[in-house]
């Protein structure tokens, strides 16, 4: 392999002339842009502990009224990517949102797509285009690009959920924006998508051959996902990941366009070594205790903690507890697939 020329190899007046004309020579920067073999990654493998986040979030509840916040969120920012960029990984935004009894996070719509994964509390709800959905612990609720959404809380005590957005990508495309609107008129069909798509393999016959609603199912209740994982575990060899993807029930494709969502079960004492992938990911602990080794970084995790996994990382995950452990995974594989460079690297 030949050594590429350096910037300093060029005469200073030539460099200055290029700069003045907004031109840049590629060859001194080529290897940084196209590294050999593996991408250069700034994302730090790391864990955010819920025991650290929760007290700060409750303080935010005292310090900042919802009217002053619109959304009361602490963002999990990866220090390797610059805190101000609000990226857990290069493509994944993760926030922890708090809503207190009686509060409303007002109606708005934006170009980035979001999902909510409920962490604690009872009585929270999200309304999407007039469809009111309950938020119970472990539920996944979709608020896709271009759909109006507002959140509320009709119970007691704090309600906290994890927000995952494709904001870093949409923002990098200079395409991120938001509109504010009047409160939604709630239709008399709460949780309608869940009722219509009650069971996998069964979709409404009416309209089967018509252009489809892009987001037919908007809430995935945890009770169903957990039971499905337990069933899958009975037919999956130990050491093989017990993992289910959240998909569009009509197409079988990932339920959102940019980010992918899945749930993993680890049996007591089990270690899994998922195949190495070109995608980055975030793992959020639903239940259980364990350890992860991510590119050699040893991380321990407990309930409600959140782990950042860089692209191309070597990952091992171990359930150190005596009960099954459950993880919620966010990854950018759907976007990488659409862009044509998603890869898996079997050992
Ligand atoms: O709840 O709509 O964490 O618009 C960031 C932006 C949550 C939301 C976030 C948002 C929301």
Coordinates of C-alpha atoms and ligand atoms in Angstrom, one line a residue:
X1 CA 0.0 0.0 0.0
X2 CA 1.4 3.4 -1.0
X3 CA 1.7 6.2 1.5
X4 CA -0.7 9.0 0.7
X5 CA 0.6 12.6 0.4
X6 CA 0.2 14.9 3.4
X7 CA -1.2 18.4 3.5
X8 CA 2.2 19.7 4.5
X9 CA 3.7 18.2 1.3
X10 CA 1.9 20.9 -0.7
X11 CA 3.3 24.4 -1.1
X12 CA 1.7 26.9 1.4
X13 CA 0.6 29.3 -1.2
X14 CA -1.2 26.5 -3.1
X15 CA -2.9 25.4 0.1
X16 CA -4.0 29.0 0.8
X17 CA -5.3 29.4 -2.7
X18 CA -7.4 26.2 -2.4
X19 CA -8.8 27.4 1.0
X20 CA -9.7 30.8 -0.4
X21 CA -11.6 29.0 -3.2
X22 CA -13.4 26.6 -0.8
X23 CA -11.5 23.6 -2.3
X24 CA -10.0 20.8 -0.3
X25 CA -7.5 18.1 -1.6
X26 CA -8.9 14.7 -0.9
X27 CA -5.7 12.6 -0.6
X28 CA -4.5 13.9 2.7
X29 CA -7.9 13.2 4.2
X30 CA -8.7 10.1 2.2
X31 CA -7.7 7.5 4.9
X32 CA -9.7 9.4 7.6
X33 CA -12.8 9.3 5.4
X34 CA -12.3 5.7 4.2
X35 CA -10.3 3.9 6.9
X36 CA -9.1 0.4 6.1
X37 CA -11.1 -2.6 7.3
X38 CA -13.2 -1.1 10.0
X39 CA -14.8 2.4 10.4
X40 CA -13.2 4.7 13.0
X41 CA -15.7 5.1 15.8
X42 CA -15.9 7.8 18.4
X43 CA -18.9 6.3 20.2
X44 CA -17.9 5.2 23.7
X45 CA -19.2 1.8 24.8
X46 CA -20.9 2.8 28.1
X47 CA -23.8 2.4 30.5
X48 CA -26.1 5.1 31.9
X49 CA -27.4 3.9 35.3
X50 CA -31.1 4.6 36.1
X51 CA -30.1 5.0 39.8
X52 CA -28.1 8.1 38.6
X53 CA -30.7 9.4 36.1
X54 CA -33.8 9.1 38.2
X55 CA -32.9 11.6 41.0
X56 CA -31.9 14.1 38.4
X57 CA -35.1 13.6 36.5
X58 CA -37.2 14.1 39.7
X59 CA -35.2 17.3 40.3
X60 CA -36.1 18.4 36.8
X61 CA -39.7 17.9 37.8
X62 CA -39.3 20.3 40.7
X63 CA -37.1 22.8 38.8
X64 CA -38.9 23.0 35.5
X65 CA -42.7 23.2 35.1
X66 CA -44.0 21.3 32.0
X67 CA -45.1 24.7 30.5
X68 CA -41.4 25.7 30.4
X69 CA -40.2 22.4 29.0
X70 CA -42.8 21.3 26.4
X71 CA -41.0 17.9 26.9
X72 CA -39.3 17.3 30.2
X73 CA -36.4 15.1 29.1
X74 CA -32.8 14.3 30.1
X75 CA -30.9 13.1 27.1
X76 CA -28.4 10.3 27.2
X77 CA -25.5 11.9 25.4
X78 CA -22.4 9.8 24.5
X79 CA -19.3 11.8 25.5
X80 CA -17.4 10.3 22.6
X81 CA -19.7 12.1 20.2
X82 CA -19.9 15.5 22.1
X83 CA -22.6 16.0 24.7
X84 CA -24.1 18.9 22.8
X85 CA -24.9 16.6 19.9
X86 CA -27.4 14.5 22.0
X87 CA -26.4 11.2 20.4
X88 CA -26.3 7.9 22.3
X89 CA -24.8 6.5 19.1
X90 CA -24.2 8.4 15.8
X91 CA -27.8 7.7 14.7
X92 CA -29.8 7.1 17.9
X93 CA -31.2 9.7 20.2
X94 CA -32.3 8.5 23.7
X95 CA -34.1 10.6 26.2
X96 CA -35.7 9.9 29.6
X97 CA -39.0 11.8 29.8
X98 CA -40.9 12.6 33.0
X99 CA -44.5 13.6 33.3
X100 CA -46.2 14.3 36.6
X101 CA -49.9 13.7 37.5
X102 CA -52.2 16.1 35.7
X103 CA -49.6 17.4 33.3
X104 CA -49.8 17.5 29.5
X105 CA -46.9 17.4 27.1
X106 CA -48.7 19.4 24.4
X107 CA -49.7 18.3 20.9
X108 CA -47.0 18.6 18.3
X109 CA -45.7 16.9 15.1
X110 CA -42.2 16.7 13.7
X111 CA -40.2 15.2 10.9
X112 CA -38.1 12.8 13.1
X113 CA -39.8 9.6 14.2
X114 CA -40.0 8.6 17.8
X115 CA -40.9 5.6 19.9
X116 CA -41.6 5.5 23.7
X117 CA -40.6 2.6 25.9
X118 CA -42.3 2.8 29.3
X119 CA -40.1 2.6 32.4
X120 CA -42.2 3.3 35.4
X121 CA -45.5 4.7 36.6
X122 CA -49.2 4.2 35.9
X123 CA -51.8 6.4 34.3
X124 CA -49.7 7.9 31.5
X125 CA -51.0 8.0 28.0
X126 CA -49.9 9.1 24.5
X127 CA -52.4 10.2 21.9
X128 CA -51.4 9.8 18.2
X129 CA -53.7 11.4 15.6
X130 CA -56.6 11.1 18.0
X131 CA -55.9 7.6 19.1
X132 CA -55.4 7.5 22.9
X133 CA -53.0 4.7 24.1
X134 CA -52.3 3.7 27.6
X135 CA -48.6 3.5 28.7
X136 CA -47.9 0.6 30.9
X137 CA -44.4 -0.5 31.9
X138 CA -42.5 -2.2 29.0
X139 CA -45.0 -1.0 26.4
X140 CA -43.6 0.2 23.1
X141 CA -45.6 3.1 21.5
X142 CA -44.9 4.5 18.1
X143 CA -45.1 8.2 17.2
X144 CA -43.9 8.1 13.5
X145 CA -42.8 11.1 11.5
X146 CA -45.7 13.4 10.6
X147 CA -48.2 12.1 13.1
X148 CA -49.5 14.5 15.8
X149 CA -48.8 13.3 19.3
X150 CA -49.3 14.5 22.9
X151 CA -48.8 12.9 26.3
X152 CA -50.8 13.1 29.5
X153 CA -50.9 11.6 32.9
X154 CA -54.2 10.6 34.7
X155 CA -52.7 8.6 37.6
X156 CA -50.6 9.2 40.7
X157 CA -46.8 9.5 41.0
X158 CA -44.3 10.1 38.3
X159 CA -44.4 8.4 34.9
X160 CA -41.1 7.9 33.1
X161 CA -40.4 6.5 29.7
X162 CA -37.5 6.2 27.3
X163 CA -37.7 8.1 24.0
X164 CA -35.8 6.8 21.0
X165 CA -35.7 9.1 18.0
X166 CA -33.9 9.1 14.6
X167 CA -33.2 12.8 15.3
X168 CA -29.4 12.7 14.7
X169 CA -30.0 11.5 11.2
X170 CA -32.9 13.8 10.4
X171 CA -31.0 16.7 12.0
X172 CA -27.8 16.0 10.0
X173 CA -30.0 16.1 6.9
X174 CA -31.1 19.6 7.9
X175 CA -34.6 18.2 7.8
X176 CA -35.6 18.3 11.4
X177 CA -38.6 20.6 12.3
X178 CA -41.7 20.7 14.4
X179 CA -45.2 22.2 14.4
X180 CA -47.2 22.9 17.5
X181 CA -51.0 22.4 17.5
X182 CA -54.2 22.6 19.5
X183 CA -55.0 19.7 21.8
X184 CA -56.2 16.6 20.0
X185 CA -59.8 15.6 19.7
X186 CA -59.7 12.0 21.1
X187 CA -61.6 9.6 19.0
X188 CA -63.9 7.2 20.7
X189 CA -61.6 4.3 19.8
X190 CA -58.9 4.2 22.4
X191 CA -56.0 1.9 21.5
X192 CA -57.6 1.1 18.2
X193 CA -54.5 -0.3 16.5
X194 CA -54.0 -2.8 19.3
X195 CA -57.6 -4.0 18.9
X196 CA -57.4 -4.2 15.1
X197 CA -54.1 -6.1 15.1
X198 CA -54.8 -8.3 18.1
X199 CA -52.7 -11.3 17.0
X200 CA -49.8 -11.9 14.6
X201 CA -50.8 -13.5 11.4
X202 CA -54.2 -12.0 11.4
X203 CA -54.8 -8.7 9.7
X204 CA -58.1 -7.0 8.7
X205 CA -59.5 -8.4 5.5
X206 CA -61.0 -5.1 4.4
X207 CA -58.5 -3.2 2.4
X208 CA -56.1 -6.2 2.1
X209 CA -55.4 -5.3 -1.5
X210 CA -55.4 -1.6 -1.1
X211 CA -52.4 0.7 -0.3
X212 CA -51.7 0.2 3.4
X213 CA -51.5 2.4 6.4
X214 CA -47.7 2.7 7.0
X215 CA -48.0 2.3 10.7
X216 CA -50.9 -0.1 11.4
X217 CA -49.9 -1.1 14.9
X218 CA -48.9 1.7 17.2
X219 CA -48.7 0.0 20.6
X220 CA -47.0 -3.3 21.5
X221 CA -48.0 -4.2 25.0
X222 CA -45.2 -5.7 27.2
X223 CA -47.4 -8.5 28.5
X224 CA -47.6 -9.9 25.0
X225 CA -44.0 -9.4 24.1
X226 CA -42.8 -11.0 27.3
X227 CA -45.0 -14.0 26.8
X228 CA -43.8 -14.4 23.2
X229 CA -40.2 -14.3 24.4
X230 CA -40.8 -17.0 27.0
X231 CA -42.5 -19.2 24.3
X232 CA -39.6 -18.6 21.9
X233 CA -37.1 -19.5 24.6
X234 CA -38.6 -23.0 24.9
X235 CA -37.6 -23.7 21.3
X236 CA -34.2 -21.9 21.3
X237 CA -30.9 -23.5 22.2
X238 CA -29.1 -22.1 25.2
X239 CA -26.6 -19.4 24.0
X240 CA -28.7 -18.6 20.9
X241 CA -30.3 -15.2 21.3
X242 CA -34.0 -15.3 22.2
X243 CA -34.9 -12.1 20.3
X244 CA -38.1 -10.8 18.7
X245 CA -38.3 -7.8 16.4
X246 CA -41.2 -5.3 16.5
X247 CA -42.5 -5.3 12.9
X248 CA -45.3 -3.9 10.8
X249 CA -47.9 -6.7 11.1
X250 CA -48.9 -6.2 7.4
X251 CA -45.5 -6.2 5.7
X252 CA -43.2 -7.9 8.3
X253 CA -40.8 -5.1 7.8
X254 CA -39.3 -3.1 10.7
X255 CA -42.1 -1.0 12.3
X256 CA -40.2 2.3 11.7
X257 CA -38.1 3.3 8.7
X258 CA -34.7 4.4 10.3
X259 CA -34.4 2.7 13.6
X260 CA -35.2 -1.0 14.4
X261 CA -36.6 -2.2 17.7
X262 CA -36.4 -5.7 19.3
X263 CA -36.6 -7.4 22.7
X264 CA -34.2 -10.0 24.0
X265 CA -34.6 -12.6 26.8
X266 CA -31.6 -14.1 28.6
X267 CA -32.1 -17.1 30.7
X268 CA -30.6 -17.2 34.2
X269 CA -26.8 -17.5 33.9
X270 CA -27.0 -17.4 30.1
X271 CA -24.3 -15.6 28.0
X272 CA -25.0 -14.7 24.4
X273 CA -22.5 -13.4 21.8
X274 CA -24.7 -11.8 19.1
X275 CA -23.3 -11.8 15.6
X276 CA -21.1 -8.7 15.0
X277 CA -23.1 -6.1 13.0
X278 CA -22.3 -3.0 11.0
X279 CA -25.2 -1.2 12.9
X280 CA -24.9 0.7 16.2
X281 CA -27.3 -0.1 19.0
X282 CA -28.7 0.9 22.4
X283 CA -29.7 -1.8 24.9
X284 CA -32.1 -0.9 27.7
X285 CA -32.7 -3.2 30.6
X286 CA -36.3 -4.1 31.2
X287 CA -35.7 -6.7 33.9
X288 CA -32.7 -8.3 35.4
X289 CA -29.0 -7.9 36.2
X290 CA -26.0 -8.7 34.2
X291 CA -22.8 -7.7 32.4
X292 CA -21.9 -6.8 28.9
X293 CA -18.5 -6.7 27.3
X294 CA -18.6 -4.2 24.4
X295 CA -15.4 -3.9 22.4
X296 CA -13.5 -5.1 25.5
X297 CA -15.2 -2.5 27.8
X298 CA -16.8 -4.4 30.8
X299 CA -20.1 -2.9 31.8
X300 CA -22.5 -4.1 34.4
X301 CA -26.2 -3.4 34.1
X302 CA -29.3 -3.5 36.3
X303 CA -33.0 -2.8 35.8
X304 CA -33.7 0.4 33.7
X305 CA -30.0 1.0 32.8
X306 CA -29.1 1.8 29.2
X307 CA -26.0 0.7 27.3
X308 CA -24.5 2.2 24.1
X309 CA -23.0 -0.2 21.5
X310 CA -20.9 1.3 18.7
X311 CA -21.1 0.1 15.0
X312 CA -19.1 -3.0 14.3
X313 CA -18.7 -3.8 18.0
X314 CA -17.9 -7.2 19.5
X315 CA -20.5 -7.8 22.1
X316 CA -21.1 -10.4 24.8
X317 CA -24.1 -10.1 27.2
X318 CA -24.5 -12.2 30.3
X319 CA -27.4 -12.5 32.7
X320 CA -25.8 -12.9 36.1
X321 CA -29.2 -13.1 37.9
X322 CA -31.3 -16.0 39.0
X323 CA -34.3 -14.9 37.0
X324 CA -34.7 -14.3 33.2
X325 CA -33.4 -10.9 32.0
X326 CA -35.1 -8.9 29.4
X327 CA -33.6 -6.2 27.2
X328 CA -35.1 -3.7 24.7
X329 CA -32.8 -3.1 21.7
X330 CA -32.7 0.0 19.5
X331 CA -30.5 -0.2 16.4
X332 CA -30.0 1.5 13.1
X333 CA -30.0 -1.6 10.9
X334 CA -33.2 -0.7 9.0
X335 CA -31.5 2.5 7.7
X336 CA -28.2 0.7 7.0
X337 CA -30.2 -1.9 5.1
X338 CA -32.0 0.7 3.0
X339 CA -28.7 2.5 2.3
X340 CA -27.3 -0.9 1.1
X341 CA -24.4 -1.4 3.5
X342 CA -25.8 -3.4 6.5
X343 CA -23.5 -6.3 7.2
X344 CA -23.3 -9.2 9.7
X345 CA -19.9 -10.7 10.4
X346 CA -20.2 -14.3 11.6
X347 CA -17.2 -15.5 13.5
Ligands
LIG1 O1 -42.2 13.4 23.4 O2 -42.5 14.3 21.4 O3 -37.3 13.1 23.9 O4 -40.6 15.7 20.5 C1 -37.6 14.6 22.1 C2 -38.4 15.3 21.3 C3 -39.5 13.5 23.1 C4 -41.8 13.9 22.4 C5 -38.1 13.8 23.0 C6 -39.8 15.1 21.3 C7 -40.3 14.2 22.3

